[in-house]
Structures are given as C-alpha cells and as structure tokens.
Amino acid sequence: MNQNIYCNPRLVIDDREIAYCDSVSYRDNGGNALTSISATFTDPDLENITLYNKKVEFFLNYGSEDCTPIFRGIIKNFSTNDTNMSINALDARSLLTGESGFPVVIDDNDNYDGQTIIEFLQDTIDNKMNTNLLSTTYMNSMDKPIYMTGVRQSGAPYDIVREKIQKTLNDDDILSPKSYELDIIHNYESSSLVIRKQRSVENLPDVAFSYNDGIINLSYTDRGNPSFAIGETNENQQVRFDYGNNSDGDLGVRTQFDIESRGEVAEKLIPFLISKQDAEKKITINASKGHYLQLGTIIRVEVPDNNVVGQYRLVSKSVAYNVNKVSCQLVLNKQPIRITDYIN
C-alpha cells in the first residue's frame, strides 16, 4: 500500500487485501461508543460487488508489521464513483447494538436473574449468536459485579448492558470513585468484548509526552469544576448535593438513579459529584507517537505551561493515513466529560 518504511498500512476487506488505498481515518471516542473507520481506495475487482456487512480489517503497521489489526469491524455503508470506492465501518460490537443488532428478549420465562452482565454477554455471544467475528475470549470479571436481576426488556444486548454500566460507579473509595467502560480487543482472528474499570490519574504514568518527545502541537480548553449535583429518584423526585464553592460560579451535573429513596439518592450523589472533579481541562495533542495507545492510558504531560503539566487519561484517539503522511491526535482529560450532564 505504501513504500514508506515507517508506515505500510494494509486494508483488508473480506480477507482480500486492497491493492491501492488513498486514505483511512480511524476514530475511538471512548465512552462506550463504537470505534470506526472510513476509507477511500481503488480496486477494480470490487466495483460490482456489494460491500455492505463485509468484514474489514485495518493494519496500521507503523514502524513494524502488526500481528493484529488496529481495527476490525463491519462495513455499514459504501459508495463508488468513476475513480474510487469509499466505505464506513463500525467495530465488531455493531453486531450487538442498534436496530440491526442481534435481538434478545428477556422476560419472565427467559431471563438472567441472579446473573451478571458478564454472564449475559457470554451466553449471548458464545451460545446464541452465530459469528466468528466477535468473542468473549478476553472478557474479564468485575470487582463490583453488575447484575441483570429484574431486567425485562427486548432489544440489542450491547444497548442493554451499556445503559446499566453508564449508571454504575465503583464507590468503595468515596474520594476516588471509578466508572466502567465497554471496550474491544482485536486478536488474530476475532475481536473480544471487555469491560475496563477507570484507572486513577495518580497511578504511575504509562507514557510521557513533551515537545521533545511526542508532542507536535498542543491546545486545551478549560471549564470550571461542578459545585453541585442534582439526582432524580425513579419517581422523578429531585435531590441536590453541594460540594465546595466554584470561583467561576455555580455549575452542576445531573443524573438519575433507579432508586425510590431520596436518602439513598443523596448518598449516591456524593461519589458521583466527586468523580466529576478535576475534569475541567480537555487537552488535544497532535502527536508523533501514541498511535497504538489504549483509551484509559495514563499520560504524563511535561510542558512549560503550568496550567497543563500533569497526568491525564487518554479519552479519545484518532489516526489518519493518506499517501503523504500519517497523523495521530490524542484527547486527554482527568475524567471524560459529557457536556449534556452539565447544568448552568
């Protein structure tokens, strides 16, 4: 695909390597969202073949040959013109989500009461689905299991689990609560669903970035820490918890719990609000390294600006290839922010 000795990417569709690729753009936004690629290429032998739902793999091969792809998924749409073809694809989790995802019906006769979301996913993927693309090979146990007891609904399995995970915090340490995220690991022949617990930014960093090592350029935005949180019970009663003062004015976050008691909601609001602290900076780095870093990696930023120097989590990543260059953009934050949570 490219004679550049530092990067020789490969795009493979339905186990067939594409002869000439103009560009590939890979994005991982985290937050339980699916990773995606878009690509433009030329291959006359594919012009009259439908590519919808075909398997696609992208090997970045940055610096050396990759044993496993940086992306494996399914083509969701494609287009052709007189000169080339274009595709858009989502990772293998797309088999489990959305209107086209594998459907499940959980009712009083067939349910997962007493079982965890891990057991639910393992049963669905390993026993009910007919696919070699997605597996649970690397599925891990959780130190604070989330149970499926009482769940009665139909729909896509990933959507059911994602909703439960997004409402869960590990608050064993109330001063350092941790959230969970769904992710995917690509091995040689298939891709495995995994669940990751957020790591503390106080851990030893996995990698350091500086202007002499990794940073091409850097920018950041700043936002005040939330000083209060509003929580709703399952009967839409509201509870407010205040935490310190904000010199930039009152700024709050909102959430909802499947809890009837206002007192229990008040207790849950404490770790929820604390988990949103120190999330005011969003740092964007155009980088010369870090192409393979996993989201959640702890990165030490070492720059002269005292407003930026420190440790952060990698919360989003994009890698783009064309015939002229390979670019990598990393987004860092101590805690991923969902703007829709904020109340001004």
CSV table of C-alpha atoms in Angstrom, one decimal:
chain,number,residue,atom,x,y,z
A,1,MET,CA,0.0,0.0,0.0
A,2,ASN,CA,2.9,2.4,0.8
A,3,GLN,CA,6.6,2.1,0.4
A,4,ASN,CA,7.2,4.4,3.4
A,5,ILE,CA,9.5,2.3,5.7
A,6,TYR,CA,7.9,3.9,8.8
A,7,CYS,CA,4.3,3.1,7.9
A,8,ASN,CA,3.0,0.5,5.5
A,9,PRO,CA,-0.8,0.2,6.2
A,10,ARG,CA,-3.0,-2.7,5.0
A,11,LEU,CA,-6.7,-2.6,4.4
A,12,VAL,CA,-8.3,-6.0,4.1
A,13,ILE,CA,-11.9,-6.5,3.1
A,14,ASP,CA,-13.5,-9.9,3.3
A,15,ASP,CA,-10.0,-11.4,3.7
A,16,ARG,CA,-8.8,-9.7,0.5
A,17,GLU,CA,-6.1,-7.1,0.7
A,18,ILE,CA,-6.9,-3.9,-1.1
A,19,ALA,CA,-4.3,-3.1,-3.7
A,20,TYR,CA,-4.3,0.7,-3.5
A,21,CYS,CA,-5.7,2.8,-0.6
A,22,ASP,CA,-5.9,6.6,-0.8
A,23,SER,CA,-6.8,7.2,2.8
A,24,VAL,CA,-8.0,5.7,6.0
A,25,SER,CA,-9.4,7.5,9.1
A,26,TYR,CA,-9.7,5.7,12.4
A,27,ARG,CA,-11.5,7.1,15.4
A,28,ASP,CA,-12.1,5.9,19.0
A,29,ASN,CA,-14.2,8.3,21.0
A,30,GLY,CA,-14.5,6.1,24.1
A,31,GLY,CA,-17.5,6.4,26.4
A,32,ASN,CA,-18.8,3.0,25.3
A,33,ALA,CA,-19.1,4.3,21.7
A,34,LEU,CA,-18.0,2.0,18.9
A,35,THR,CA,-14.7,2.6,17.1
A,36,SER,CA,-15.0,3.4,13.4
A,37,ILE,CA,-13.0,3.8,10.2
A,38,SER,CA,-13.7,5.5,6.9
A,39,ALA,CA,-11.6,4.6,3.8
A,40,THR,CA,-11.2,5.5,0.2
A,41,PHE,CA,-9.5,3.1,-2.2
A,42,THR,CA,-9.2,1.8,-5.7
A,43,ASP,CA,-9.8,-1.9,-6.5
A,44,PRO,CA,-11.5,-2.7,-9.9
A,45,ASP,CA,-12.3,-6.2,-8.8
A,46,LEU,CA,-14.7,-4.9,-6.1
A,47,GLU,CA,-16.6,-2.5,-8.3
A,48,ASN,CA,-19.5,-4.8,-9.0
A,49,ILE,CA,-19.6,-6.4,-5.5
A,50,THR,CA,-21.8,-5.3,-2.7
A,51,LEU,CA,-19.6,-4.5,0.4
A,52,TYR,CA,-22.4,-4.0,2.9
A,53,ASN,CA,-21.9,-6.1,6.0
A,54,LYS,CA,-18.5,-7.4,4.8
A,55,LYS,CA,-15.7,-7.8,7.3
A,56,VAL,CA,-13.0,-5.2,7.2
A,57,GLU,CA,-9.6,-5.0,8.9
A,58,PHE,CA,-7.1,-2.2,9.1
A,59,PHE,CA,-3.4,-2.9,10.0
A,60,LEU,CA,-1.6,0.4,10.6
A,61,ASN,CA,1.9,-1.2,10.5
A,62,TYR,CA,3.5,1.9,12.0
A,63,GLY,CA,7.2,1.2,12.4
A,64,SER,CA,6.8,-2.5,12.1
A,65,GLU,CA,4.4,-5.2,10.8
A,66,ASP,CA,1.4,-5.6,13.1
A,67,CYS,CA,0.3,-9.1,14.1
A,68,THR,CA,-3.3,-7.9,14.9
A,69,PRO,CA,-5.3,-5.1,13.3
A,70,ILE,CA,-5.9,-1.7,14.9
A,71,PHE,CA,-9.5,-2.1,13.7
A,72,ARG,CA,-11.8,-5.0,12.8
A,73,GLY,CA,-15.4,-4.5,12.0
A,74,ILE,CA,-18.3,-4.5,9.6
A,75,ILE,CA,-18.9,-2.2,6.6
A,76,LYS,CA,-22.1,-0.2,7.2
A,77,ASN,CA,-22.2,1.8,4.0
A,78,PHE,CA,-20.2,2.2,0.9
A,79,SER,CA,-20.2,4.3,-2.3
A,80,THR,CA,-18.5,4.2,-5.7
A,81,ASN,CA,-17.7,6.7,-8.4
A,82,ASP,CA,-15.6,6.8,-11.6
A,83,THR,CA,-12.3,6.8,-9.8
A,84,ASN,CA,-12.6,5.1,-6.4
A,85,MET,CA,-14.7,3.5,-3.7
A,86,SER,CA,-15.4,4.6,-0.1
A,87,ILE,CA,-16.5,2.7,2.9
A,88,ASN,CA,-17.6,3.5,6.5
A,89,ALA,CA,-17.4,0.7,9.1
A,90,LEU,CA,-18.0,0.1,12.8
A,91,ASP,CA,-16.2,-2.3,15.0
A,92,ALA,CA,-17.5,-5.8,15.7
A,93,ARG,CA,-19.6,-4.6,18.6
A,94,SER,CA,-22.0,-3.4,15.9
A,95,LEU,CA,-23.3,-6.9,15.8
A,96,LEU,CA,-24.8,-6.3,19.3
A,97,THR,CA,-26.2,-2.8,19.0
A,98,GLY,CA,-28.7,-0.7,17.2
A,99,GLU,CA,-31.7,-1.7,15.1
A,100,SER,CA,-29.6,-4.2,13.2
A,101,GLY,CA,-28.0,-5.7,16.3
A,102,PHE,CA,-28.7,-9.3,17.4
A,103,PRO,CA,-32.1,-9.1,19.2
A,104,VAL,CA,-32.8,-10.6,22.6
A,105,VAL,CA,-36.0,-10.9,24.6
A,106,ILE,CA,-35.7,-11.0,28.3
A,107,ASP,CA,-39.0,-11.9,30.0
A,108,ASP,CA,-40.4,-13.8,33.0
A,109,ASN,CA,-39.8,-17.1,31.2
A,110,ASP,CA,-36.3,-16.5,29.9
A,111,ASN,CA,-34.2,-14.1,31.9
A,112,TYR,CA,-30.9,-13.6,33.7
A,113,ASP,CA,-32.0,-13.0,37.3
A,114,GLY,CA,-29.0,-13.6,39.6
A,115,GLN,CA,-26.5,-13.5,36.8
A,116,THR,CA,-24.1,-10.6,35.9
A,117,ILE,CA,-23.9,-8.6,32.8
A,118,ILE,CA,-20.7,-10.6,32.0
A,119,GLU,CA,-22.6,-13.9,32.1
A,120,PHE,CA,-25.4,-12.3,30.0
A,121,LEU,CA,-22.9,-11.3,27.3
A,122,GLN,CA,-21.1,-14.6,27.4
A,123,ASP,CA,-24.3,-16.5,26.9
A,124,THR,CA,-25.5,-14.3,24.1
A,125,ILE,CA,-22.2,-14.1,22.1
A,126,ASP,CA,-20.9,-17.7,22.8
A,127,ASN,CA,-24.2,-19.6,22.8
A,128,LYS,CA,-26.8,-17.7,20.8
A,129,MET,CA,-25.0,-15.8,18.1
A,130,ASN,CA,-23.6,-17.4,15.0
A,131,THR,CA,-20.4,-15.4,14.4
A,132,ASN,CA,-16.7,-15.8,14.2
A,133,LEU,CA,-16.1,-12.1,14.3
A,134,LEU,CA,-16.9,-11.4,17.9
A,135,SER,CA,-16.0,-13.4,21.0
A,136,THR,CA,-15.6,-13.2,24.8
A,137,THR,CA,-12.1,-14.6,24.9
A,138,TYR,CA,-10.7,-11.7,26.9
A,139,MET,CA,-13.9,-10.9,28.8
A,140,ASN,CA,-12.9,-10.1,32.4
A,141,SER,CA,-14.7,-10.4,35.7
A,142,MET,CA,-15.7,-7.2,37.6
A,143,ASP,CA,-14.6,-6.4,41.1
A,144,LYS,CA,-18.1,-4.9,41.7
A,145,PRO,CA,-20.5,-7.1,39.6
A,146,ILE,CA,-23.5,-5.6,37.9
A,147,TYR,CA,-26.5,-7.9,38.0
A,148,MET,CA,-29.3,-8.5,35.4
A,149,THR,CA,-31.8,-9.2,38.2
A,150,GLY,CA,-35.2,-7.7,37.3
A,151,VAL,CA,-34.3,-6.8,33.7
A,152,ARG,CA,-37.3,-7.4,31.5
A,153,GLN,CA,-36.9,-5.9,28.0
A,154,SER,CA,-36.2,-6.7,24.4
A,155,GLY,CA,-33.5,-5.1,22.2
A,156,ALA,CA,-29.9,-5.2,21.4
A,157,PRO,CA,-27.6,-6.8,24.1
A,158,TYR,CA,-24.9,-4.1,23.9
A,159,ASP,CA,-27.5,-1.3,24.5
A,160,ILE,CA,-28.9,-3.1,27.5
A,161,VAL,CA,-25.5,-3.5,29.1
A,162,ARG,CA,-24.3,-0.1,28.2
A,163,GLU,CA,-27.3,1.5,29.9
A,164,LYS,CA,-26.5,-0.4,33.1
A,165,ILE,CA,-22.8,0.4,33.0
A,166,GLN,CA,-23.3,4.1,32.5
A,167,LYS,CA,-25.3,4.2,35.7
A,168,THR,CA,-22.7,2.4,37.8
A,169,LEU,CA,-19.8,3.8,39.8
A,170,ASN,CA,-17.4,1.8,42.0
A,171,ASP,CA,-17.6,4.0,45.1
A,172,ASP,CA,-15.8,1.7,47.5
A,173,ASP,CA,-13.3,4.6,47.9
A,174,ILE,CA,-15.7,7.5,48.1
A,175,LEU,CA,-12.9,10.0,47.5
A,176,SER,CA,-11.8,8.3,44.3
A,177,PRO,CA,-14.9,6.7,42.6
A,178,LYS,CA,-14.3,4.8,39.4
A,179,SER,CA,-16.5,4.2,36.4
A,180,TYR,CA,-16.6,1.3,33.9
A,181,GLU,CA,-16.5,1.2,30.1
A,182,LEU,CA,-17.0,-1.4,27.4
A,183,ASP,CA,-14.2,-1.8,25.0
A,184,ILE,CA,-12.9,-4.2,22.4
A,185,ILE,CA,-9.6,-6.1,21.9
A,186,HIS,CA,-8.6,-7.4,18.5
A,187,ASN,CA,-6.7,-10.7,18.4
A,188,TYR,CA,-5.6,-12.7,15.4
A,189,GLU,CA,-8.9,-13.9,14.1
A,190,SER,CA,-11.7,-12.3,16.1
A,191,SER,CA,-12.4,-9.4,18.4
A,192,SER,CA,-13.3,-9.8,22.1
A,193,LEU,CA,-15.6,-7.6,24.2
A,194,VAL,CA,-14.0,-6.5,27.5
A,195,ILE,CA,-15.0,-4.2,30.4
A,196,ARG,CA,-12.5,-1.8,31.8
A,197,LYS,CA,-12.5,0.0,35.2
A,198,GLN,CA,-11.3,3.5,35.1
A,199,ARG,CA,-7.8,4.0,36.5
A,200,SER,CA,-6.7,6.7,38.8
A,201,VAL,CA,-4.6,9.5,37.3
A,202,GLU,CA,-2.5,9.3,40.5
A,203,ASN,CA,-1.1,5.9,39.2
A,204,LEU,CA,2.4,5.8,37.7
A,205,PRO,CA,2.1,7.1,34.2
A,206,ASP,CA,2.3,4.7,31.3
A,207,VAL,CA,4.0,7.2,29.0
A,208,ALA,CA,5.2,10.7,29.0
A,209,PHE,CA,4.8,13.4,26.3
A,210,SER,CA,6.8,16.5,25.8
A,211,TYR,CA,7.6,18.9,23.0
A,212,ASN,CA,10.9,16.9,22.6
A,213,ASP,CA,9.1,13.6,22.7
A,214,GLY,CA,5.7,13.1,21.1
A,215,ILE,CA,4.0,16.5,21.0
A,216,ILE,CA,3.9,18.2,17.6
A,217,ASN,CA,1.5,20.8,19.0
A,218,LEU,CA,-1.0,21.1,21.9
A,219,SER,CA,-4.1,23.0,22.7
A,220,TYR,CA,-6.6,22.9,25.6
A,221,THR,CA,-9.9,24.2,26.8
A,222,ASP,CA,-10.8,24.9,30.4
A,223,ARG,CA,-14.1,24.6,32.3
A,224,GLY,CA,-14.9,25.1,35.9
A,225,ASN,CA,-15.5,22.1,38.2
A,226,PRO,CA,-19.1,21.4,39.1
A,227,SER,CA,-20.0,22.5,42.6
A,228,PHE,CA,-23.4,20.7,42.9
A,229,ALA,CA,-25.2,17.7,41.6
A,230,ILE,CA,-28.9,17.0,41.1
A,231,GLY,CA,-30.2,13.5,41.2
A,232,GLU,CA,-33.6,12.1,40.5
A,233,THR,CA,-35.3,9.1,42.0
A,234,ASN,CA,-37.1,6.6,39.8
A,235,GLU,CA,-40.3,8.6,40.6
A,236,ASN,CA,-38.7,11.8,39.3
A,237,GLN,CA,-38.1,13.4,42.8
A,238,GLN,CA,-35.1,15.6,42.8
A,239,VAL,CA,-32.3,15.7,45.4
A,240,ARG,CA,-29.4,18.3,45.4
A,241,PHE,CA,-25.9,17.9,46.9
A,242,ASP,CA,-23.4,20.8,47.1
A,243,TYR,CA,-19.7,20.3,47.1
A,244,GLY,CA,-17.5,23.3,47.9
A,245,ASN,CA,-17.5,26.6,46.0
A,246,ASN,CA,-16.7,27.4,42.5
A,247,SER,CA,-15.0,30.8,41.8
A,248,ASP,CA,-16.4,30.7,38.3
A,249,GLY,CA,-20.0,30.5,39.6
A,250,ASP,CA,-22.4,27.7,40.2
A,251,LEU,CA,-22.0,24.8,37.8
A,252,GLY,CA,-23.8,21.5,38.3
A,253,VAL,CA,-24.3,18.0,36.9
A,254,ARG,CA,-27.4,15.9,36.6
A,255,THR,CA,-28.1,12.2,36.9
A,256,GLN,CA,-30.9,9.7,37.6
A,257,PHE,CA,-30.9,6.6,39.8
A,258,ASP,CA,-33.2,3.6,39.7
A,259,ILE,CA,-33.8,4.2,43.4
A,260,GLU,CA,-37.0,5.2,45.2
A,261,SER,CA,-35.5,6.6,48.4
A,262,ARG,CA,-34.4,10.3,48.3
A,263,GLY,CA,-31.9,9.5,51.1
A,264,GLU,CA,-30.2,6.8,49.1
A,265,VAL,CA,-30.0,9.1,46.1
A,266,ALA,CA,-28.3,11.7,48.3
A,267,GLU,CA,-25.7,9.2,49.3
A,268,LYS,CA,-25.1,8.2,45.7
A,269,LEU,CA,-24.7,11.8,44.7
A,270,ILE,CA,-21.5,12.3,46.8
A,271,PRO,CA,-19.2,9.9,44.8
A,272,PHE,CA,-20.9,10.9,41.6
A,273,LEU,CA,-20.1,14.6,42.0
A,274,ILE,CA,-16.6,13.9,43.3
A,275,SER,CA,-16.0,11.7,40.2
A,276,LYS,CA,-16.6,14.9,38.1
A,277,GLN,CA,-13.9,16.9,39.8
A,278,ASP,CA,-10.6,17.8,38.1
A,279,ALA,CA,-12.2,17.3,34.8
A,280,GLU,CA,-12.0,20.9,33.7
A,281,LYS,CA,-9.2,20.6,31.2
A,282,LYS,CA,-9.6,19.0,27.8
A,283,ILE,CA,-6.1,18.7,26.1
A,284,THR,CA,-5.7,17.9,22.4
A,285,ILE,CA,-2.3,16.7,21.2
A,286,ASN,CA,-1.2,16.3,17.7
A,287,ALA,CA,1.3,13.6,18.3
A,288,SER,CA,4.2,11.8,16.7
A,289,LYS,CA,3.7,8.8,18.9
A,290,GLY,CA,0.9,7.0,20.7
A,291,HIS,CA,-0.8,5.6,17.7
A,292,TYR,CA,-1.5,2.3,19.5
A,293,LEU,CA,-2.3,3.6,23.0
A,294,GLN,CA,-5.5,2.2,24.6
A,295,LEU,CA,-8.1,4.6,25.9
A,296,GLY,CA,-7.7,4.9,29.7
A,297,THR,CA,-3.9,5.1,29.4
A,298,ILE,CA,-2.3,7.4,32.0
A,299,ILE,CA,-0.2,10.1,30.2
A,300,ARG,CA,2.2,12.5,31.8
A,301,VAL,CA,2.3,15.8,30.0
A,302,GLU,CA,5.6,17.6,30.6
A,303,VAL,CA,5.4,21.1,29.1
A,304,PRO,CA,6.5,24.6,30.3
A,305,ASP,CA,2.8,25.7,30.8
A,306,ASN,CA,1.9,25.1,34.5
A,307,ASN,CA,-1.7,25.1,33.6
A,308,VAL,CA,-1.2,22.0,31.6
A,309,VAL,CA,1.6,20.0,33.1
A,310,GLY,CA,0.3,16.9,35.0
A,311,GLN,CA,-1.2,13.5,34.5
A,312,TYR,CA,-4.3,12.7,32.5
A,313,ARG,CA,-6.3,9.9,31.0
A,314,LEU,CA,-6.4,9.2,27.3
A,315,VAL,CA,-10.2,9.6,26.5
A,316,SER,CA,-10.2,9.8,22.7
A,317,LYS,CA,-7.9,9.0,19.8
A,318,SER,CA,-7.9,9.4,16.0
A,319,VAL,CA,-5.4,8.1,13.5
A,320,ALA,CA,-5.5,9.2,9.8
A,321,TYR,CA,-3.5,7.8,6.9
A,322,ASN,CA,-3.1,9.1,3.4
A,323,VAL,CA,-0.4,8.6,0.7
A,324,ASN,CA,1.5,11.6,2.1
A,325,LYS,CA,1.5,11.1,5.9
A,326,VAL,CA,0.2,9.5,9.0
A,327,SER,CA,-1.3,11.7,11.7
A,328,CYS,CA,-2.3,11.0,15.3
A,329,GLN,CA,-4.5,13.1,17.6
A,330,LEU,CA,-4.9,12.3,21.3
A,331,VAL,CA,-7.5,13.9,23.6
A,332,LEU,CA,-6.7,13.9,27.3
A,333,ASN,CA,-8.8,14.6,30.4
A,334,LYS,CA,-8.7,13.5,34.0
A,335,GLN,CA,-12.3,12.4,33.7
A,336,PRO,CA,-14.3,12.2,30.4
A,337,ILE,CA,-17.0,14.9,30.3
A,338,ARG,CA,-20.4,14.6,28.8
A,339,ILE,CA,-21.5,18.1,28.2
A,340,THR,CA,-25.1,17.1,28.3
A,341,ASP,CA,-24.6,16.4,32.1
A,342,TYR,CA,-23.9,20.0,32.9
A,343,ILE,CA,-26.4,22.4,34.3
A,344,ASN,CA,-25.6,26.1,34.1
